[in-house]
Each structure stands twice: as C-alpha cells, then as structure tokens.
XYZ file of C-alpha atoms in Angstrom:
622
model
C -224.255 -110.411 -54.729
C -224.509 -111.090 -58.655
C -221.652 -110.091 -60.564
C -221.468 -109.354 -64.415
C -221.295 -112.607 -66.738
C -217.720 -111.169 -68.016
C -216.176 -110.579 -64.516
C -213.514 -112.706 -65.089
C -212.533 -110.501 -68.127
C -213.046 -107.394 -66.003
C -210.439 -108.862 -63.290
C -207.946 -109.438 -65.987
C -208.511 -106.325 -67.392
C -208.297 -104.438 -64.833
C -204.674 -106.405 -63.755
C -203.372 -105.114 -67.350
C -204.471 -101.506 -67.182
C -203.311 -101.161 -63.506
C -199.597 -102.992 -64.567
C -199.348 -100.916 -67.988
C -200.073 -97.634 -66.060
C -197.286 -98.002 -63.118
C -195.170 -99.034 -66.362
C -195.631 -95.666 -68.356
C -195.341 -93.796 -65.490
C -192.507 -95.086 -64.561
C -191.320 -95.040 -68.349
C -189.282 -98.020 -67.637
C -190.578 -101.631 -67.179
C -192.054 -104.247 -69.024
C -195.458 -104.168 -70.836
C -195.085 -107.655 -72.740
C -195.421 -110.187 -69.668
C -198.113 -107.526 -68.055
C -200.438 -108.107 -70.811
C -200.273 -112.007 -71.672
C -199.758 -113.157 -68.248
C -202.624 -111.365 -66.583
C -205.414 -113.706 -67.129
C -202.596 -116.394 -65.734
C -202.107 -114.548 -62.455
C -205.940 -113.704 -62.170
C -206.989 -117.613 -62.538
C -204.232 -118.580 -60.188
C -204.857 -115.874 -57.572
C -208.447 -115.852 -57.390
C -209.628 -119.790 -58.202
C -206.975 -121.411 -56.765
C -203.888 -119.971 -54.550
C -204.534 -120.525 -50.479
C -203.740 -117.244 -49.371
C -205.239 -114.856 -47.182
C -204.558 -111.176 -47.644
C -204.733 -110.666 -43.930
C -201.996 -112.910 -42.986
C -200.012 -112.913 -45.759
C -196.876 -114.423 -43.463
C -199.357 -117.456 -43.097
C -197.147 -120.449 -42.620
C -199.594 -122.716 -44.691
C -199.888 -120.687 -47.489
C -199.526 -121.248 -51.010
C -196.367 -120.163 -52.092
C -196.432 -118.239 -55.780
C -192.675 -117.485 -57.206
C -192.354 -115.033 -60.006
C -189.322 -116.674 -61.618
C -189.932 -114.061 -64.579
C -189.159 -111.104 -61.971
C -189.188 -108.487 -64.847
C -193.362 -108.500 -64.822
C -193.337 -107.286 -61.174
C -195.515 -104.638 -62.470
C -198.397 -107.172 -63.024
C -197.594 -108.552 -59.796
C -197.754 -105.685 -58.230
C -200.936 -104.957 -59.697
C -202.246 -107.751 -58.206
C -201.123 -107.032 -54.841
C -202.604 -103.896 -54.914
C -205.933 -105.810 -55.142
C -205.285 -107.754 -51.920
C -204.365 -104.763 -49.902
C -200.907 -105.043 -49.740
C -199.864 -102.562 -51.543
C -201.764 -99.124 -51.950
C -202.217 -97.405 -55.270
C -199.439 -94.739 -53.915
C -197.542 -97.420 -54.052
C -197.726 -98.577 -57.553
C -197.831 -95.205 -58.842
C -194.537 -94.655 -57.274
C -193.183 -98.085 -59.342
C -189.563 -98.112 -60.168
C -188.969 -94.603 -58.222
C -186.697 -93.511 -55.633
C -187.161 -95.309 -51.829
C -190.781 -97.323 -52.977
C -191.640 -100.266 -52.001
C -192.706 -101.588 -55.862
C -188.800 -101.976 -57.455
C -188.174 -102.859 -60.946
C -187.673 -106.284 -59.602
C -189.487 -108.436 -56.683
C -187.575 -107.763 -53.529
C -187.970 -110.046 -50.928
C -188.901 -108.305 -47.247
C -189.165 -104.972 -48.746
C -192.804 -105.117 -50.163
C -195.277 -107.792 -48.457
C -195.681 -110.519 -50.791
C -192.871 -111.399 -52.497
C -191.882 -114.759 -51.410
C -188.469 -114.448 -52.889
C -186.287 -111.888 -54.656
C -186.210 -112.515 -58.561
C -185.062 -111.029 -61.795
C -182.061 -113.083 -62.206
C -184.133 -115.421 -64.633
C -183.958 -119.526 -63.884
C -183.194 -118.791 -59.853
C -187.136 -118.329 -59.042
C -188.046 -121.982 -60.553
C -184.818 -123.179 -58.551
C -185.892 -121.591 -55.508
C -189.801 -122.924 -56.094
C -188.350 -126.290 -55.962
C -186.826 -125.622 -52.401
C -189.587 -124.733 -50.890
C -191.725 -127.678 -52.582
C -188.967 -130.250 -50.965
C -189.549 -127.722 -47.678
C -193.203 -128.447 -47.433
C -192.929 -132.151 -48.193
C -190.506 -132.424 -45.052
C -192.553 -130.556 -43.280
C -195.874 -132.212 -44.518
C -194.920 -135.600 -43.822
C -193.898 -135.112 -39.898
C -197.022 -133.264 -39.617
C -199.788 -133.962 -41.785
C -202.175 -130.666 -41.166
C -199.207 -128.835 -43.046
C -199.765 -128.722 -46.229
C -199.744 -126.404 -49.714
C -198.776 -125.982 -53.376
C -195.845 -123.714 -53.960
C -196.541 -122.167 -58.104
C -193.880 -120.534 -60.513
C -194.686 -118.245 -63.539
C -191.796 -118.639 -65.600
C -190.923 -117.496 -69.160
C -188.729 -118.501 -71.864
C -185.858 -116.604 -70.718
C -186.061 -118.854 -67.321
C -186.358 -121.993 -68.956
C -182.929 -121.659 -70.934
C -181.076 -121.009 -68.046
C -178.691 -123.460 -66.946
C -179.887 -123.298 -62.995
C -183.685 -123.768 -64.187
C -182.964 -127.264 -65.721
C -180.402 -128.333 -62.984
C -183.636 -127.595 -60.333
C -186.196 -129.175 -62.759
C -184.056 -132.147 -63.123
C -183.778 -132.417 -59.316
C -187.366 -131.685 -58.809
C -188.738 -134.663 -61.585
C -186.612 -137.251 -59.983
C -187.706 -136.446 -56.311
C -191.749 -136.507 -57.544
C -192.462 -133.138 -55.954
C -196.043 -133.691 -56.630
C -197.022 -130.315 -55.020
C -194.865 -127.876 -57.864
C -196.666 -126.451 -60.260
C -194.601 -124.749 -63.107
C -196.806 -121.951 -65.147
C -194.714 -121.265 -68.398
C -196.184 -118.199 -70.297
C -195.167 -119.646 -73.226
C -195.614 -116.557 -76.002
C -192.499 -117.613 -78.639
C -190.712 -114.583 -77.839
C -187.783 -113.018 -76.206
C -186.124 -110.029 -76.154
C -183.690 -110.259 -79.223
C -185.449 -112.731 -81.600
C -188.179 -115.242 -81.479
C -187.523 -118.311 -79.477
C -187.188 -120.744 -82.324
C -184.250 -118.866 -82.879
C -182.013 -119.960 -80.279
C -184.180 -122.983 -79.047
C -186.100 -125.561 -80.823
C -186.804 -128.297 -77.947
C -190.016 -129.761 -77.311
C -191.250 -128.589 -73.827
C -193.866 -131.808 -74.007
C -190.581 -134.149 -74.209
C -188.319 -132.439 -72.260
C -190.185 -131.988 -69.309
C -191.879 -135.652 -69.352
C -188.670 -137.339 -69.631
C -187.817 -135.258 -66.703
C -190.092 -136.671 -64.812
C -193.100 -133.738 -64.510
C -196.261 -134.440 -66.074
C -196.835 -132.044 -69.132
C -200.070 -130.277 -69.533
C -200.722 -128.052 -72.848
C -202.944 -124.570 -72.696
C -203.371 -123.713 -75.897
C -205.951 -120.949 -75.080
C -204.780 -118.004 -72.759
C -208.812 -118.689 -71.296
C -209.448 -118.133 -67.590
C -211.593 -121.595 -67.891
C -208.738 -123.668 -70.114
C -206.282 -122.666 -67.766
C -208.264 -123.495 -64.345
C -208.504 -126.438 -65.706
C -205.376 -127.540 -66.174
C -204.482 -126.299 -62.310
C -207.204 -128.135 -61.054
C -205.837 -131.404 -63.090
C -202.231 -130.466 -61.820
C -203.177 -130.522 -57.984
C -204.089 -134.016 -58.320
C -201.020 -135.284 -59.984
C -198.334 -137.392 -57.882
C -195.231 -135.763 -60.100
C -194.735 -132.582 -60.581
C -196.328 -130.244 -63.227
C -195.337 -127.910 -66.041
C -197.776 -126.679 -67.676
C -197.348 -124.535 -70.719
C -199.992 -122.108 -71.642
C -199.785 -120.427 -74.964
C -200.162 -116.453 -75.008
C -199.312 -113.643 -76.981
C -196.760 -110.975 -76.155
C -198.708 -107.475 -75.933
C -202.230 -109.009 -76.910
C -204.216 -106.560 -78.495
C -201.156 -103.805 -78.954
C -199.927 -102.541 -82.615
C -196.459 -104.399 -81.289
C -198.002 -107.732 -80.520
C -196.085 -110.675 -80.917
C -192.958 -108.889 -81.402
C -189.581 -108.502 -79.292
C -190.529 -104.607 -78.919
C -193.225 -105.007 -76.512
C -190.836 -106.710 -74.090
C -189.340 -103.622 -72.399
C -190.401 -100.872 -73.841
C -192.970 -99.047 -72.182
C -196.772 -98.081 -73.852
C -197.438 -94.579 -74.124
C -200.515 -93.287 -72.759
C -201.830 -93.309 -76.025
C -201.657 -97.021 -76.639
C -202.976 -97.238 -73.668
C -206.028 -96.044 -74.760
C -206.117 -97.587 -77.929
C -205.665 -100.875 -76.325
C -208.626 -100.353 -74.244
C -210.568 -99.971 -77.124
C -210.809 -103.721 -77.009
C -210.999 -104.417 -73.086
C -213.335 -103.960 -70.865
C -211.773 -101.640 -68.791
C -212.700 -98.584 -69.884
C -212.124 -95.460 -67.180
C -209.867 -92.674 -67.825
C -207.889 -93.294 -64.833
C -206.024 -96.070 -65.530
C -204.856 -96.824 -61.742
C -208.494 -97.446 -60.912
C -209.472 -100.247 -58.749
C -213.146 -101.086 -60.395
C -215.472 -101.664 -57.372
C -216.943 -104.998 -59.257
C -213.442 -106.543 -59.220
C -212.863 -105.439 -55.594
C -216.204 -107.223 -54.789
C -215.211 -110.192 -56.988
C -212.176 -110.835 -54.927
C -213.217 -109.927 -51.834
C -215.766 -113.183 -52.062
C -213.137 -115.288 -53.694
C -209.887 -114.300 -51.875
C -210.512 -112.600 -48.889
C -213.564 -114.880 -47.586
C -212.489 -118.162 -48.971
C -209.196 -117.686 -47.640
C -210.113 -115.990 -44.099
C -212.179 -119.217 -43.802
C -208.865 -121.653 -44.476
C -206.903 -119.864 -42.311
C -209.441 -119.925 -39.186
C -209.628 -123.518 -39.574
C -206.377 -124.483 -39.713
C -205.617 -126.138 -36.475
C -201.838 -126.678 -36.160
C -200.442 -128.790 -33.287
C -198.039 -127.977 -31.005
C -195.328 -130.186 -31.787
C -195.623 -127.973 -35.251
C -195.421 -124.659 -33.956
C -192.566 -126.298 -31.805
C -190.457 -127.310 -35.224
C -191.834 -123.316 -36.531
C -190.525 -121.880 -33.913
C -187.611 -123.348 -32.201
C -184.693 -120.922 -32.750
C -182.066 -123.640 -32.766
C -179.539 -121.327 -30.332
C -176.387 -124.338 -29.534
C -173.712 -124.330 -27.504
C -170.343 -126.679 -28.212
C -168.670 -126.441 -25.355
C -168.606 -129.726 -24.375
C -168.435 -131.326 -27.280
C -164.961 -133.131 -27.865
C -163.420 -132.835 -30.912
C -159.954 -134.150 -32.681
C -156.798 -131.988 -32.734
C -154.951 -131.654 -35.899
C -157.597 -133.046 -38.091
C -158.524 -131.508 -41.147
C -161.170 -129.123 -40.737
C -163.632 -130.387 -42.997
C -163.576 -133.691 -40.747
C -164.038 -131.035 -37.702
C -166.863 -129.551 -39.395
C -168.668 -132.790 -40.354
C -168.542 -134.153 -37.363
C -170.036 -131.232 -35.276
C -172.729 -130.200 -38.029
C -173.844 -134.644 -38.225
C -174.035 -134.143 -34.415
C -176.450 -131.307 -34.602
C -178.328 -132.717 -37.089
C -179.300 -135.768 -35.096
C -180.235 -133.293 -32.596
C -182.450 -130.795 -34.406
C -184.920 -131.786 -37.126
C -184.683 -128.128 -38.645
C -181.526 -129.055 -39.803
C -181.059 -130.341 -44.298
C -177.804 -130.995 -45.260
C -176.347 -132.111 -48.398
C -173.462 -131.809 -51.426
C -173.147 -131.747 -55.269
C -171.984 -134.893 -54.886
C -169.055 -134.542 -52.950
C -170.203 -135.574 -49.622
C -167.334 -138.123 -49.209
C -164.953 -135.614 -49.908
C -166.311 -132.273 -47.906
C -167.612 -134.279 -45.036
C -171.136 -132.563 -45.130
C -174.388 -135.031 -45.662
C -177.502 -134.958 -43.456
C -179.531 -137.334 -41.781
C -182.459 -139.538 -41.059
C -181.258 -141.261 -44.838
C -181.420 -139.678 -48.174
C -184.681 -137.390 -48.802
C -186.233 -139.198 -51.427
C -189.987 -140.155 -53.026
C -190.024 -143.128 -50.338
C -188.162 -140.933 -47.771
C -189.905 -137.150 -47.349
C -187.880 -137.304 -43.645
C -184.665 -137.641 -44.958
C -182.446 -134.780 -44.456
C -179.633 -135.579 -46.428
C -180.348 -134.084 -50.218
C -178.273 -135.619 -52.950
C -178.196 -132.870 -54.963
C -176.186 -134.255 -57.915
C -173.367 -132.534 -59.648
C -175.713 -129.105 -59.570
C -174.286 -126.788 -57.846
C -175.993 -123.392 -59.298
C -179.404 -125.407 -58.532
C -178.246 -126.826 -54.853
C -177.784 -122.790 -53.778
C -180.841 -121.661 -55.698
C -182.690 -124.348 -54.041
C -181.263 -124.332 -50.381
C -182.262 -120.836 -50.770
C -186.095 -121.494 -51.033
C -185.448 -124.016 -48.355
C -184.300 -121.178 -45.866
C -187.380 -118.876 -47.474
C -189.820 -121.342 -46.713
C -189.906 -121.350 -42.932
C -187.635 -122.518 -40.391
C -185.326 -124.907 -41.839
C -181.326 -124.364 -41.863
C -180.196 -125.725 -45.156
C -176.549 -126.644 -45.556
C -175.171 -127.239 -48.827
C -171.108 -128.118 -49.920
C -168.613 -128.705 -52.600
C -164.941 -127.371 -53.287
C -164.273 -123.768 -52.882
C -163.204 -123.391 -55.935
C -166.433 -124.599 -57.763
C -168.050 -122.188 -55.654
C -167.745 -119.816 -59.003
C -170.857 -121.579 -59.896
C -173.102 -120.876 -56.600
C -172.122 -117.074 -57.155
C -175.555 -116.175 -58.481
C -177.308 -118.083 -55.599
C -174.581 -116.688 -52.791
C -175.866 -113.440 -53.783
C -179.440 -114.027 -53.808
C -179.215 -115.348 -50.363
C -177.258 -112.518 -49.220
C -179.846 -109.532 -50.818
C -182.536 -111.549 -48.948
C -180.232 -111.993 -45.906
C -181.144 -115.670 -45.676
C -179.645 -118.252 -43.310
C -178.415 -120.360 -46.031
C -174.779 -122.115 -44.738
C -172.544 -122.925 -47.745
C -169.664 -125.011 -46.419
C -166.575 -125.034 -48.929
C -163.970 -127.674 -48.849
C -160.527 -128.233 -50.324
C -159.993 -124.069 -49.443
C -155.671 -123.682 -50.707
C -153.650 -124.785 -52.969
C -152.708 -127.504 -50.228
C -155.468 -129.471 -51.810
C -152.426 -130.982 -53.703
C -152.557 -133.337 -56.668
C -155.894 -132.061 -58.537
C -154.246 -129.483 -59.485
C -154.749 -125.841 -60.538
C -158.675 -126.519 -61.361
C -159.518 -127.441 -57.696
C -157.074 -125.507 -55.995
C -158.886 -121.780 -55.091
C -156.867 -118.903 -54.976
C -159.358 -115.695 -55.931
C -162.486 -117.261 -54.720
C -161.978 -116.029 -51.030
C -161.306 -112.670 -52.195
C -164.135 -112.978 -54.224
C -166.498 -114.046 -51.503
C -165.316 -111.744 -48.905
C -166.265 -109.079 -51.619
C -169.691 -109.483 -51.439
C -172.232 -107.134 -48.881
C -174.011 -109.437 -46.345
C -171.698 -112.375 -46.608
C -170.170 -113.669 -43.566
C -166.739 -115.742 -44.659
C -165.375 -117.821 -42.345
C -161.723 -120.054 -42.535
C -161.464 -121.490 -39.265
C -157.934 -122.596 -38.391
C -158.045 -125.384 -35.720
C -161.218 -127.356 -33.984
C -161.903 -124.117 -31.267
C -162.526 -121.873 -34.306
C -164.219 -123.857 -36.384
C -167.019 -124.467 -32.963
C -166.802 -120.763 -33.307
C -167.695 -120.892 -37.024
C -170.485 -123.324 -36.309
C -172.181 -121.856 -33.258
C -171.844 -118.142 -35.353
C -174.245 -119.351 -37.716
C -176.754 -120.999 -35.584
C -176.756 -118.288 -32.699
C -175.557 -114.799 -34.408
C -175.985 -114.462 -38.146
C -178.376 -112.557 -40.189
C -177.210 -113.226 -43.217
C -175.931 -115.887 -45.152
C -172.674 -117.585 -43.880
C -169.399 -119.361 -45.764
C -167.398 -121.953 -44.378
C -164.171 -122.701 -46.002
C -162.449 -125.694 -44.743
C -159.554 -127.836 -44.944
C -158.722 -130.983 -47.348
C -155.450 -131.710 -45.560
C -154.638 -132.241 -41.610
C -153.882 -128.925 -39.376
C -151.797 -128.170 -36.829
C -153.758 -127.293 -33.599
C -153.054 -123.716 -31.811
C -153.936 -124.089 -28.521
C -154.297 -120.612 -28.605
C -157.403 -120.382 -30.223
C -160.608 -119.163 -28.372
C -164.012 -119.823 -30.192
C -166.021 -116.960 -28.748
C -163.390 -114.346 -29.667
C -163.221 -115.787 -33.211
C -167.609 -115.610 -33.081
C -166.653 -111.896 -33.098
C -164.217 -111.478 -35.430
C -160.461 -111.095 -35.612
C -158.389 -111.220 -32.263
C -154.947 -111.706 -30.880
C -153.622 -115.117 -30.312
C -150.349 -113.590 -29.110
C -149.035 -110.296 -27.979
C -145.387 -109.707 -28.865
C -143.058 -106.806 -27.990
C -142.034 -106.011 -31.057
C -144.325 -102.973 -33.190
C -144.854 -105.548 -36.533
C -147.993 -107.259 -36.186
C -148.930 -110.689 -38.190
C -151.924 -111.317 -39.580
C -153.226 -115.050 -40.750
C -155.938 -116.859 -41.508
C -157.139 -120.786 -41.754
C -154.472 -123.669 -41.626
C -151.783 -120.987 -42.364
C -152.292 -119.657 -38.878
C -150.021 -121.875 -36.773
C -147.263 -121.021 -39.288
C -147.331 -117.869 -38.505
C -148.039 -117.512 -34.618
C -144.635 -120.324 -34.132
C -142.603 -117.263 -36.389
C -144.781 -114.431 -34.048
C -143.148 -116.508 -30.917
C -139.995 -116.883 -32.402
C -139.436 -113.023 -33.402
C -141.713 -111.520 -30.837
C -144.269 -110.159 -32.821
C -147.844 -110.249 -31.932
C -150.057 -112.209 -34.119
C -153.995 -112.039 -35.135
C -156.152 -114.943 -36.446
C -158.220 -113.221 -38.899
C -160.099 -116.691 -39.640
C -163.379 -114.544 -39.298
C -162.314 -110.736 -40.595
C -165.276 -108.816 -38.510
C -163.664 -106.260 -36.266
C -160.058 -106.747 -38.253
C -159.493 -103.154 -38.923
C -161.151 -101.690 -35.302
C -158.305 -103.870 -33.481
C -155.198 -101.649 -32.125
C -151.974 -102.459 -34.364
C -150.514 -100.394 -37.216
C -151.376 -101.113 -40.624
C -148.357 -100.011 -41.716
C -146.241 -102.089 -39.890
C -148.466 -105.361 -40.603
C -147.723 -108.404 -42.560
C -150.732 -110.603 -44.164
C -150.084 -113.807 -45.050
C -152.963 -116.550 -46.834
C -152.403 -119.721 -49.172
C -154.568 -117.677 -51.833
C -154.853 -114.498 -53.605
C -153.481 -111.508 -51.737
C -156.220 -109.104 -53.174
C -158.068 -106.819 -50.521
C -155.796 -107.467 -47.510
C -153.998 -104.299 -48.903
C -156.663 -102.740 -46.468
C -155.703 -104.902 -43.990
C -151.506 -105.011 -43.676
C -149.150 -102.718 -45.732
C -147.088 -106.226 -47.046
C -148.904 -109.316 -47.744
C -148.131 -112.756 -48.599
C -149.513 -115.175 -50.957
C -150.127 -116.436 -53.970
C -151.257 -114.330 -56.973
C -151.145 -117.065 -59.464
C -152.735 -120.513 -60.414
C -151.486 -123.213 -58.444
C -149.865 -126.326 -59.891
C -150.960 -130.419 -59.447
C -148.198 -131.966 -57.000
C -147.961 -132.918 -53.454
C -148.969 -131.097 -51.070
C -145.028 -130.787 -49.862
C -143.685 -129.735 -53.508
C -146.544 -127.339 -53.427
C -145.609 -125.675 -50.433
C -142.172 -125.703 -51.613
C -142.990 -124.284 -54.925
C -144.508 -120.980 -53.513
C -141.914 -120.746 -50.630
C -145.245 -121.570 -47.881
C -142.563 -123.279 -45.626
C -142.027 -121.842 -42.324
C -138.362 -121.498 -42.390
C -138.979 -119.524 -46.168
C -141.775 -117.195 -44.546
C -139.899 -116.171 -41.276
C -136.814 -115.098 -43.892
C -139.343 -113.230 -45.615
C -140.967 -111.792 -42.516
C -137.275 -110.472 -41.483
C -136.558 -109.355 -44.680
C -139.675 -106.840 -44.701
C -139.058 -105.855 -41.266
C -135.369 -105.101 -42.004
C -136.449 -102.989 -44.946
C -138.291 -100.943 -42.635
C-alpha cells in the first residue's frame, strides 16, 4: 500500500483536530498541550512504542506515562486510533459516567498506565516502573522495554519530579526516556518568569544524558528517540514547541485551558491538512498508516515473545502467606516486630522491594538481596534518600508495573509529605504498603516535629486506605498477612518506636477483619483502644469490668454490638473522628513536647492510674 508523501503530517493532524474537537465539545479542557504535543505522541506511538493494540495489558510492553495529565484529550485521541476507545467515547470527553475524564484514570479507560493530573507524580511514577523492569529484566533476560514520560513545565518544577529524577540519574535507569514539551509557557506567565535554569545542566549533572529538539519535526524528534534507546543513563530530552501552533493565541498563557471555538477550529485548519467538516473523523489513510505501523509491527512482537516459565511464575505468583508459625518477640517494639516478619518474607518471595527515606535503621524496614543499584539490578532494598514525596510516587509505579509488592517507610509524622502519593495509590487502588514508624508522642526526645498527633486522623480520612496500628506481635502478623492475602487497596502500617506490653489477648485473624473484643465485661461502658495504648486500657477494662475493643484495624468498628453512647475512646494522638466511634474520647489535641518518654506520658496524664480516674470520672457523670 503507498501512502501520501505527507502522511506523517496527516497523522498529526488528524491527533489535533480529533483532541481540539472532544475539547470544544466538552467546553472544558485543554487545547495548548493538544496542539504542540501531537506530532510528539504521533512519532512516539507509531515509530517507536512496543505496544500492541490487541493486548494492551501486554506484560512486555512499553510503558508511556502522561505526567502532563491535563492533555488527556490528545491522548485520548490517540487511543481512539488504536481501538481502545470509540469515537462515542471521545465525544462524550469530560461528561457524566465516560470513560475519557478530564484527567487519565487508571483502570477506568484501557490505556492509561497510571492516573495523572497531579503534575510531577507521572515522571515519579515513570521512574518506578523503569527500576520495575530492570529487576525484572535482569532475572530474566527475554523481559524487557522502555517505559516514556511526556512531561511539561508545570511537572518539571514540582518538588516530587526532581526528587524522582535525582533518584533515577544516580541509579542509571538507562531504559527512561523523559519527553519534555518544552513550549516556554505556563498557565499564569511565561516560564522565564518563575524559572530560569538550564534544563541542559540540570539534568546532566543529574546524571541523564540531555538531548535538544529544537524542531517540533516528526524526523528531528525520531531521531533523538532512536539515539536515547541506545544510551546507558537515562534520557531527557527537550523538544521545543509552540503552545497552540497555528492559533490567533499561540504562544500565549490563554491557549492553555481555554477551549477553541468551533470557529478557530476551522480557521486553524486552514493551515493543516486535515480538512473534513467533521472534526471527530478518523481519516481512512491514517487508519491504514497505523494499522501497518502499530497494529502489524506490534502483533508481530507480541507473537514472538517467548517468556519462560520461571517468568510467568514471578508474574503470577499471588504471594498468599501464612505466619502462624513464625515466632516472634513479646514486648518488643512493633517496628522491630514488623521488620523482622516483612525481612523474613522477603528472603522468601522475590516479588517483594523494600526500602526507606533513609531511615531504615530507625523504622526497621530495608529489603534484600543488597542495595538495588547500577552494579546490583537484583537488589531489593531501594535507598531512596531523604525523598519521601518521590519514594511513594515511585513505589507506586513499582506496584503499576506488574507484580511486585513495594514497601516503603519513614516516621508517621513525615508522612505529610507522601500525602499526594498515598492518594494516588489509593484512586488506583494499588498494593503499595507504606509502613510508618515512631506513630505517638511516645517517640520521646525529638520532640513535637516527630511526634504525630493528626496524621492518623488524617490517614484514616482518606477513601480506599486501609490504616493499621497493631498493638502487640499477634496483631501486627494480622497487619502483615492483611496486606499480602486481603487488600485491594493500598495499606498503612503505623508502628511503634518504643517497647510494648504484650496482650495475650490478641487474635491476628480477628484483627485481619477489623475491630473485635479482647474482653467482655459486665458492666454497659465499653472501651475502645488502639496500638501500644491497648494494654492500658484492657488492665483498667479488667479492673472495672468493662469490656474492651482493640480497634488497631477500625473495619467493622461501628457494626460491633456496644453503645456508642456509653463508649470511651482513648489514642496517644488526635481525638478527631472517633466522635463517630465513642461519645467521650481521650487524647491529645495538641503538639507534643521533646522529653522522655516517662515525662511525656506524665505530661498528658497517659498513665494508667490517671486514665482509670478519668474512665470513673466519665462513668460517674453518667
């Protein structure tokens, strides 16, 4: 079949038309990235990405991130033109129950490798599931793929974009390819406004080898790809485009979000190619065009890949545990608990990365088989460096990337900075396992900084978050074999700095379903407790005769049989939201202070002998 000398420019063209007509239907969306950034996706998609349309879950894909989630409409475009998507589809972009959101969503439209829009999380993510493949790569060798990023300036000056980029230069992940539509503006200004580094610098002296587009040409920039996949660093390249080519707003902040009428629509296609009336149309010599460069080419790939079975073994393998007969300290700190039991898995399953913003020492959580590093692609404990926006971002991709169970730790309190990532993770549902240490005020002499007392309140806030405070060694196997065996979505661990005092009482497959009675007193009050603070309260249950619940894991809390009214809370940490819970709570609703971990407890009146009076007290009120 002979296709038309300016096909290439017919592809593009096409992309635009198709991306600025969901917009204006839609009247909402983002024009600007549609326009410059089509000739980037069209090079990328049909010269060089290994995917094929009719297996788009392929495990040896190419991965392509859209770290610049606002141009989903050009994206979508595009996967229209696979089949993926119908033109329904992106007619109905931005509306009511589609499948083509303002933003990428990842497992509601076939795809999207990841769910983007928060700008600087889709490079992060990129990165995890370059490190992903070169685990997975070096145990078995017929694995292997490029994972791409189109990002934008608005990525690049986001804190969690460098923190990944960093990470990614200093581990050589030679198979990252960063596409930076590099256009010089941004929504309120021009980019020399509010940033005047050199991308060539920066990025080289972060270890990524720097290539310059200076022509937004399907040829200049296949050329750079094709020098990119043969680099053994990674690779930003930056090609040079122009917001709303061709538009009366061209290189101006207006084209960024606001929506072309129909009009300019038709004005701009004065200068394309694409000229039909109906601006959804899928022009048969494109369709042709990629049906010989993405459908065959990659049909072919995928029928010759010839995976082994030890592979589809490591894809596959479910990791479902069982800790019953593992033996484990009592009254340790949890965090010791935890490492322990989570080290011992690891040497078991090779699925398993684990690693800290380095604070391994102190939360007990590191993998194994060394540190992963250029000279060590097996090693499964990441040193993520003081990063800890980038370590979530980044365990994230991990999980998205196939069938790895990434781990990642620091104090509770600095989980503040993973919020963005937590929440990612917990839209897509992922089996990401954040495991935060140092979870009271007990965490003693560091003081107020590194002592939480809103961030499990905070946590517990969030839809499709599964908190967990384990209390002794039984709950926290509980904990452990709840993430590996039960969740669906992401999971939080919050564990101990300081020694605990062992129930006895506990019972690891009742806390694996949520709250439950560790003792059943005559009296109508009911106590309520969580973590370390547990034991406190089940020795003043015994003592008074009141029936007492580890909450450790909330699930099932408020279906259990005891009167709310007549139900007393008590955590080291903010009492907000156990109002649903227990009428009278008991906490701390302040900063803490740096002491001792005995003046501390004395300072808030955490001493058993001071919460039993307090206990009576509200009883005898009532």
């Amino acid at each position: 079949m002979k296709f038309k000398k300016n096909i290439d420019s017919l592809c593009v063209d096409n992309l635009k038309i198709n991306a600025l007509a969901a917009i204006t239907k839609a009247k909402s969306g983002h024009p600007g990235i549609a326009i410059d950034a089509a000739t980037i996706l069209h090079t990328l998609f049909c010269y060089h990405l290994k995917y094929d349309p009719k297996h788009p879950l392929w495990v040896n894909r190419d991965r392509f991130i859209l770290s610049s989630g606002h141009g989903s409409a050009l994206l979508y475009a595009m996967l229209r033109m696979l089949g993926l998507i119908s033109r329904s589809d992106l007619e109905k972009f931005r509306s009511y129950k589609s499948n083509t959101p303002g933003h990428p969503e990842y497992g509601l439209t076939p795809g999207i490798e990841a769910s983007t829009g928060p700008l600087g999380q889709g490079i992060a993510m990129a990165v995890g599931m370059a490190l992903a493949e070169s685990q997975v790569n070096k145990r078995f060798p017929e694995f292997s793929h490029y994972t791409y990023v189109l990002c934008g300036d608005g990525d690049l000056q986001e804190g969690v974009a460098q923190e990944a980029l960093s990470f990614a230069g200093t581990n050589k992940l030679n198979k990252l390819i960063v596409l930076y539509d590099s256009n010089d503006v941004q929504l309120d200004s021009f980019v020399k406004s509010v940033n005047l580094e050199s991308p060539k610098e920066k990025y080289k002296a972060m270890g990524f080898k720097y290539i310059l587009v200076n022509e937004n040409s399907v040829k200049k920039i296949n050329k750079a790809i094709n020098k990119a996949k043969y680099s053994n660093i990674p690779v930003f390249i930056e090609i040079k485009t122009i917001i709303g080519e061709g538009t009366k707003k061209e290189n101006s902040n207006l084209i960024h979000g606001q929506p072309l009428t129909n009009e300019e629509i038709s004005d701009l296609k004065d200068i394309l190619t694409f000229k039909k009336s109906d601006n959804f149309e899928y022009l048969d010599d494109v369709k042709n065009y990629y049906i010989k460069n993405i459908y065959a080419k990659n049909g072919v790939a995928y029928n010759l890949w010839n995976p082994s079975k030890k592979l589809m073994n490591f894809l596959n393998n479910e990791l479902k545990i069982n800790l019953n007969d593992i033996n484990l300290n009592k009254n340790d700190s949890t965090r010791n608990t935890t490492g322990f039991v989570l080290n011992n898995l690891g040497n078991q399953y090779e699925n398993i990365i684990a690693g800290s913003a380095d604070l391994s020492s102190s939360t007990k959580i590191k993998g194994v088989n060394g540190v992963y590093a250029p000279n060590n692609r097996l090693g499964r404990n990441i040193l993520y460096g003081v990063r800890e926006f980038a370590m979530g971002a980044i365990a994230n991709g991990i999980a998205l990337h196939s069938n790895f169970r990434p781990i990642v730790s620091t104090f509770l309190t600095f989980s503040n900075y993973l919020i963005p990532a937590i929440r990612l993770a917990a839209q897509m549902r992922l089996k990401t396992l954040f495991i935060f240490s140092h979870d009271s005020v007990y965490a003693g002499q560091d003081g107020p900084t590194h002592q939480p007392i809103e961030q499990l309140a905070s946590l517990r806030a969030m839809p499709n978050l599964t908190v967990l405070r384990p209390a002794d060694e039984n709950e926290v196997k509980g904990a452990i074999e709840y993430y590996f065996n039960k969740a669906t979505n992401p999971v939080v661990i919050a564990t101990t700095r300081q020694n605990i005092v062992s129930t006895n009482v506990t019972n690891k497959l009742k806390f694996e379903d949520g709250a439950y009675y560790i003792y059943h007193g005559k009296n109508p009050w009911t106590l309520i407790a969580t973590g370390s603070e547990l034991n406190t309260f089940y020795n003043i249950g015994k003592k008074l005769n009141i029936s007492v619940i580890s909450a450790s894991n909330t699930n099932n809390l408020e279906s259990l049989n005891y009167n709310i009214n007549k139900a007393i809370s008590f955590e080291a940490a903010s009492t907000f939201g156990w109002a649903k819970y227990a009428k009278y709570n008991i906490g701390i609703d302040e900063f803490g202070i740096s002491a001792t971990e005995k003046d501390i407890i004395k300072h808030f009146n955490l001493d058993e002998i001071s919460l039993q009076k307090k206990v009576e007290e509200i009883i005898k009120r009532n």
